[in-house]
Amino acid sequence: MRKLMTLLTFSIVLTGLLAATAMAGTTLTYANFPSAPTFPCVQMEHWKTEVEKRTDSAVAVQTFPGSTLLGAKNMLRGVQTGQADIGCISTAYYPGVFPLMSVVNLPVAFTSTEVASMVMWDLFQKYQPEEFKDVKVLTMFTSAPSHVMSKTPVKTLADLKGLELRASGTILEILDNLGARGVGMPMSQTPESLQKGVVKGLVSSFDVLKDMNFAEQCRYETITNLPVYPFAVIMNKAKWDSLPAETQKVLDDLGREQAQWTGKYLDAYTKEALAWSKDKYQVEVFELTAAEHATIKKQTAPRIKAWKAEATKAGLDADAILAEMLALKTQYEAAQ
Ligand code: 3IO
């Protein structure tokens, strides 16, 4: 009897231990640079929910919005060195580091975030660019097409002359081509610069009018259809290698889905944010003429040529990559 009790106790304890080990699983830290209400953080929370659900909570994701773990500029290095397991980067903040994927940041007139995000994901899958070899890419997506949000009205292209506008990546040179003054900084630094008057506005997508409350200071919005900003969600390579195969499969299967979910979310959300801004701050929205859009196209074309030169220098087949991006864009736009 005594022996039986001992055995029973032992097996109960053992079962408990095994269950606890299985449930304990892994916790992944996920760093993001902008504030919690912004779309990169909204997609992060969506991803967390999906991962925890699909792994039956074997994986827990701990999120750090608002640069609480890593900031905009040390995100890439911080993930490579394992300060965070996962991080979200805006590739435009790293000039020269992503010669292939920066093609998505060119002035090719994307009008849909969903399309741009799917194109980016497909390009990445096709070319598996070297520039991401030190990290595991979990998903990619873009911001919505960029417009001017400013403290002074930009009713025509001529009103851009000498205007200091915050931007990043390709858009900086595009602004210079259009006669404005592009001032480079991450989104997370923009509120302070606007407040101090270092910049008179910014070029990004309309979601931030609401999420960063820029509508309060930037009462004038001009539809310019400038490039989208490309984003990548990256994971520390050693951490990725340490995950069980079934967990890796869950994360891999989510990559494309997450890109599309984020694109769809932002397409709907930018409309909502603009409506909110009109309602709350009576912002004015200016449309440019067809002739002005043609001028933008003409004046920004040198940027495409410059990208080709940079990509070629990095050993890439620039013409093929650009052609593939445009073909994918046409294909996804037709399916919309
Ligand atoms: C962006 C970046 C961070 C938070 C919200 C955002 N909406 C659009 C963007 C794109 C952008 O301007 C950037 O700097 O990546």
PDB file of N, CA and C in Angstrom, residues 254-303:
ATOM      1  N   LEU A 254       2.452  32.642 -41.275  1.00  0.00           N
ATOM      2  CA  LEU A 254       1.810  33.933 -40.995  1.00  0.00           C
ATOM      3  C   LEU A 254       2.379  35.090 -41.834  1.00  0.00           C
ATOM      4  N   GLY A 255       3.560  34.911 -42.413  1.00  0.00           N
ATOM      5  CA  GLY A 255       4.271  36.008 -43.069  1.00  0.00           C
ATOM      6  C   GLY A 255       3.466  36.770 -44.108  1.00  0.00           C
ATOM      7  N   ARG A 256       2.933  36.038 -45.082  1.00  0.00           N
ATOM      8  CA  ARG A 256       2.196  36.666 -46.174  1.00  0.00           C
ATOM      9  C   ARG A 256       0.848  37.209 -45.681  1.00  0.00           C
ATOM     10  N   GLU A 257       0.205  36.399 -44.851  1.00  0.00           N
ATOM     11  CA  GLU A 257      -1.094  36.777 -44.305  1.00  0.00           C
ATOM     12  C   GLU A 257      -1.004  38.095 -43.524  1.00  0.00           C
ATOM     13  N   GLN A 258       0.052  38.212 -42.757  1.00  0.00           N
ATOM     14  CA  GLN A 258       0.256  39.410 -41.939  1.00  0.00           C
ATOM     15  C   GLN A 258       0.502  40.644 -42.819  1.00  0.00           C
ATOM     16  N   ALA A 259       1.234  40.455 -43.918  1.00  0.00           N
ATOM     17  CA  ALA A 259       1.484  41.557 -44.861  1.00  0.00           C
ATOM     18  C   ALA A 259       0.157  42.054 -45.428  1.00  0.00           C
ATOM     19  N   GLN A 260      -0.684  41.121 -45.824  1.00  0.00           N
ATOM     20  CA  GLN A 260      -1.970  41.494 -46.416  1.00  0.00           C
ATOM     21  C   GLN A 260      -2.905  42.110 -45.370  1.00  0.00           C
ATOM     22  N   TRP A 261      -2.929  41.518 -44.192  1.00  0.00           N
ATOM     23  CA  TRP A 261      -3.789  42.046 -43.120  1.00  0.00           C
ATOM     24  C   TRP A 261      -3.432  43.504 -42.817  1.00  0.00           C
ATOM     25  N   THR A 262      -2.136  43.772 -42.717  1.00  0.00           N
ATOM     26  CA  THR A 262      -1.665  45.120 -42.373  1.00  0.00           C
ATOM     27  C   THR A 262      -2.010  46.110 -43.490  1.00  0.00           C
ATOM     28  N   GLY A 263      -1.812  45.696 -44.741  1.00  0.00           N
ATOM     29  CA  GLY A 263      -2.138  46.564 -45.869  1.00  0.00           C
ATOM     30  C   GLY A 263      -3.618  46.926 -45.886  1.00  0.00           C
ATOM     31  N   LYS A 264      -4.455  45.928 -45.707  1.00  0.00           N
ATOM     32  CA  LYS A 264      -5.908  46.140 -45.687  1.00  0.00           C
ATOM     33  C   LYS A 264      -6.298  47.065 -44.540  1.00  0.00           C
ATOM     34  N   TYR A 265      -5.738  46.775 -43.386  1.00  0.00           N
ATOM     35  CA  TYR A 265      -6.032  47.581 -42.197  1.00  0.00           C
ATOM     36  C   TYR A 265      -5.709  49.054 -42.467  1.00  0.00           C
ATOM     37  N   LEU A 266      -4.515  49.307 -43.027  1.00  0.00           N
ATOM     38  CA  LEU A 266      -4.078  50.691 -43.205  1.00  0.00           C
ATOM     39  C   LEU A 266      -4.866  51.410 -44.308  1.00  0.00           C
ATOM     40  N   ASP A 267      -5.232  50.689 -45.363  1.00  0.00           N
ATOM     41  CA  ASP A 267      -6.055  51.312 -46.414  1.00  0.00           C
ATOM     42  C   ASP A 267      -7.363  51.837 -45.825  1.00  0.00           C
ATOM     43  N   ALA A 268      -7.973  51.052 -44.971  1.00  0.00           N
ATOM     44  CA  ALA A 268      -9.233  51.485 -44.351  1.00  0.00           C
ATOM     45  C   ALA A 268      -8.966  52.581 -43.318  1.00  0.00           C
ATOM     46  N   TYR A 269      -7.882  52.416 -42.589  1.00  0.00           N
ATOM     47  CA  TYR A 269      -7.619  53.312 -41.469  1.00  0.00           C
ATOM     48  C   TYR A 269      -7.223  54.736 -41.898  1.00  0.00           C
ATOM     49  N   THR A 270      -6.498  54.858 -43.021  1.00  0.00           N
ATOM     50  CA  THR A 270      -6.095  56.208 -43.454  1.00  0.00           C
ATOM     51  C   THR A 270      -7.342  57.048 -43.793  1.00  0.00           C
ATOM     52  N   LYS A 271      -8.356  56.417 -44.341  1.00  0.00           N
ATOM     53  CA  LYS A 271      -9.613  57.122 -44.643  1.00  0.00           C
ATOM     54  C   LYS A 271     -10.276  57.586 -43.348  1.00  0.00           C
ATOM     55  N   GLU A 272     -10.305  56.697 -42.387  1.00  0.00           N
ATOM     56  CA  GLU A 272     -10.906  57.000 -41.095  1.00  0.00           C
ATOM     57  C   GLU A 272     -10.163  58.150 -40.405  1.00  0.00           C
ATOM     58  N   ALA A 273      -8.832  58.114 -40.473  1.00  0.00           N
ATOM     59  CA  ALA A 273      -8.017  59.138 -39.811  1.00  0.00           C
ATOM     60  C   ALA A 273      -8.225  60.515 -40.450  1.00  0.00           C
ATOM     61  N   LEU A 274      -8.376  60.541 -41.774  1.00  0.00           N
ATOM     62  CA  LEU A 274      -8.599  61.820 -42.459  1.00  0.00           C
ATOM     63  C   LEU A 274      -9.980  62.381 -42.095  1.00  0.00           C
ATOM     64  N   ALA A 275     -10.970  61.508 -42.065  1.00  0.00           N
ATOM     65  CA  ALA A 275     -12.329  61.932 -41.690  1.00  0.00           C
ATOM     66  C   ALA A 275     -12.339  62.479 -40.261  1.00  0.00           C
ATOM     67  N   TRP A 276     -11.636  61.801 -39.380  1.00  0.00           N
ATOM     68  CA  TRP A 276     -11.514  62.222 -37.973  1.00  0.00           C
ATOM     69  C   TRP A 276     -10.864  63.613 -37.887  1.00  0.00           C
ATOM     70  N   SER A 277      -9.833  63.827 -38.712  1.00  0.00           N
ATOM     71  CA  SER A 277      -9.096  65.100 -38.694  1.00  0.00           C
ATOM     72  C   SER A 277      -9.957  66.254 -39.200  1.00  0.00           C
ATOM     73  N   LYS A 278     -10.783  65.973 -40.204  1.00  0.00           N
ATOM     74  CA  LYS A 278     -11.698  67.009 -40.720  1.00  0.00           C
ATOM     75  C   LYS A 278     -12.712  67.368 -39.653  1.00  0.00           C
ATOM     76  N   ASP A 279     -13.204  66.343 -38.992  1.00  0.00           N
ATOM     77  CA  ASP A 279     -14.229  66.517 -37.983  1.00  0.00           C
ATOM     78  C   ASP A 279     -13.691  67.243 -36.751  1.00  0.00           C
ATOM     79  N   LYS A 280     -12.542  66.802 -36.271  1.00  0.00           N
ATOM     80  CA  LYS A 280     -12.017  67.333 -35.011  1.00  0.00           C
ATOM     81  C   LYS A 280     -11.281  68.662 -35.181  1.00  0.00           C
ATOM     82  N   TYR A 281     -10.521  68.804 -36.261  1.00  0.00           N
ATOM     83  CA  TYR A 281      -9.691  70.010 -36.416  1.00  0.00           C
ATOM     84  C   TYR A 281     -10.018  70.822 -37.665  1.00  0.00           C
ATOM     85  N   GLN A 282     -11.061  70.408 -38.374  1.00  0.00           N
ATOM     86  CA  GLN A 282     -11.451  71.097 -39.620  1.00  0.00           C
ATOM     87  C   GLN A 282     -10.260  71.252 -40.579  1.00  0.00           C
ATOM     88  N   VAL A 283      -9.448  70.216 -40.706  1.00  0.00           N
ATOM     89  CA  VAL A 283      -8.313  70.311 -41.621  1.00  0.00           C
ATOM     90  C   VAL A 283      -8.828  70.491 -43.055  1.00  0.00           C
ATOM     91  N   GLU A 284      -8.007  71.186 -43.866  1.00  0.00           N
ATOM     92  CA  GLU A 284      -8.367  71.391 -45.278  1.00  0.00           C
ATOM     93  C   GLU A 284      -7.553  70.441 -46.135  1.00  0.00           C
ATOM     94  N   VAL A 285      -8.197  69.868 -47.141  1.00  0.00           N
ATOM     95  CA  VAL A 285      -7.506  68.924 -48.029  1.00  0.00           C
ATOM     96  C   VAL A 285      -7.421  69.524 -49.428  1.00  0.00           C
ATOM     97  N   PHE A 286      -6.194  69.578 -49.958  1.00  0.00           N
ATOM     98  CA  PHE A 286      -5.992  70.123 -51.313  1.00  0.00           C
ATOM     99  C   PHE A 286      -5.639  69.021 -52.294  1.00  0.00           C
ATOM    100  N   GLU A 287      -6.239  69.107 -53.471  1.00  0.00           N
ATOM    101  CA  GLU A 287      -5.923  68.164 -54.552  1.00  0.00           C
ATOM    102  C   GLU A 287      -5.073  68.922 -55.568  1.00  0.00           C
ATOM    103  N   LEU A 288      -4.096  68.259 -56.147  1.00  0.00           N
ATOM    104  CA  LEU A 288      -3.303  68.886 -57.203  1.00  0.00           C
ATOM    105  C   LEU A 288      -3.965  68.595 -58.551  1.00  0.00           C
ATOM    106  N   THR A 289      -3.598  69.380 -59.555  1.00  0.00           N
ATOM    107  CA  THR A 289      -4.157  69.147 -60.893  1.00  0.00           C
ATOM    108  C   THR A 289      -3.427  67.983 -61.565  1.00  0.00           C
ATOM    109  N   ALA A 290      -4.017  67.456 -62.631  1.00  0.00           N
ATOM    110  CA  ALA A 290      -3.389  66.362 -63.392  1.00  0.00           C
ATOM    111  C   ALA A 290      -2.030  66.812 -63.916  1.00  0.00           C
ATOM    112  N   ALA A 291      -1.952  68.078 -64.325  1.00  0.00           N
ATOM    113  CA  ALA A 291      -0.684  68.614 -64.836  1.00  0.00           C
ATOM    114  C   ALA A 291       0.376  68.609 -63.730  1.00  0.00           C
ATOM    115  N   GLU A 292      -0.038  68.925 -62.510  1.00  0.00           N
ATOM    116  CA  GLU A 292       0.926  68.935 -61.396  1.00  0.00           C
ATOM    117  C   GLU A 292       1.398  67.519 -61.051  1.00  0.00           C
ATOM    118  N   HIS A 293       0.471  66.562 -61.150  1.00  0.00           N
ATOM    119  CA  HIS A 293       0.883  65.165 -60.917  1.00  0.00           C
ATOM    120  C   HIS A 293       1.880  64.715 -61.992  1.00  0.00           C
ATOM    121  N   ALA A 294       1.664  65.192 -63.209  1.00  0.00           N
ATOM    122  CA  ALA A 294       2.606  64.870 -64.299  1.00  0.00           C
ATOM    123  C   ALA A 294       3.975  65.500 -64.011  1.00  0.00           C
ATOM    124  N   THR A 295       3.945  66.720 -63.462  1.00  0.00           N
ATOM    125  CA  THR A 295       5.194  67.395 -63.096  1.00  0.00           C
ATOM    126  C   THR A 295       5.927  66.608 -62.012  1.00  0.00           C
ATOM    127  N   ILE A 296       5.164  66.125 -61.015  1.00  0.00           N
ATOM    128  CA  ILE A 296       5.778  65.321 -59.943  1.00  0.00           C
ATOM    129  C   ILE A 296       6.452  64.105 -60.554  1.00  0.00           C
ATOM    130  N   LYS A 297       5.756  63.454 -61.459  1.00  0.00           N
ATOM    131  CA  LYS A 297       6.294  62.250 -62.088  1.00  0.00           C
ATOM    132  C   LYS A 297       7.614  62.554 -62.814  1.00  0.00           C
ATOM    133  N   LYS A 298       7.593  63.663 -63.550  1.00  0.00           N
ATOM    134  CA  LYS A 298       8.773  64.044 -64.324  1.00  0.00           C
ATOM    135  C   LYS A 298       9.940  64.417 -63.397  1.00  0.00           C
ATOM    136  N   GLN A 299       9.624  65.223 -62.378  1.00  0.00           N
ATOM    137  CA  GLN A 299      10.703  65.709 -61.509  1.00  0.00           C
ATOM    138  C   GLN A 299      11.252  64.651 -60.565  1.00  0.00           C
ATOM    139  N   THR A 300      10.484  63.574 -60.347  1.00  0.00           N
ATOM    140  CA  THR A 300      10.968  62.540 -59.428  1.00  0.00           C
ATOM    141  C   THR A 300      11.621  61.365 -60.162  1.00  0.00           C
ATOM    142  N   ALA A 301      11.514  61.369 -61.480  1.00  0.00           N
ATOM    143  CA  ALA A 301      12.113  60.282 -62.270  1.00  0.00           C
ATOM    144  C   ALA A 301      13.614  60.082 -62.009  1.00  0.00           C
ATOM    145  N   PRO A 302      14.386  61.153 -61.787  1.00  0.00           N
ATOM    146  CA  PRO A 302      15.819  60.957 -61.521  1.00  0.00           C
ATOM    147  C   PRO A 302      16.095  60.027 -60.333  1.00  0.00           C
ATOM    148  N   ARG A 303      15.168  59.980 -59.400  1.00  0.00           N
ATOM    149  CA  ARG A 303      15.336  59.116 -58.222  1.00  0.00           C
ATOM    150  C   ARG A 303      15.350  57.637 -58.617  1.00  0.00           C
TER     151      ARG A 303
END
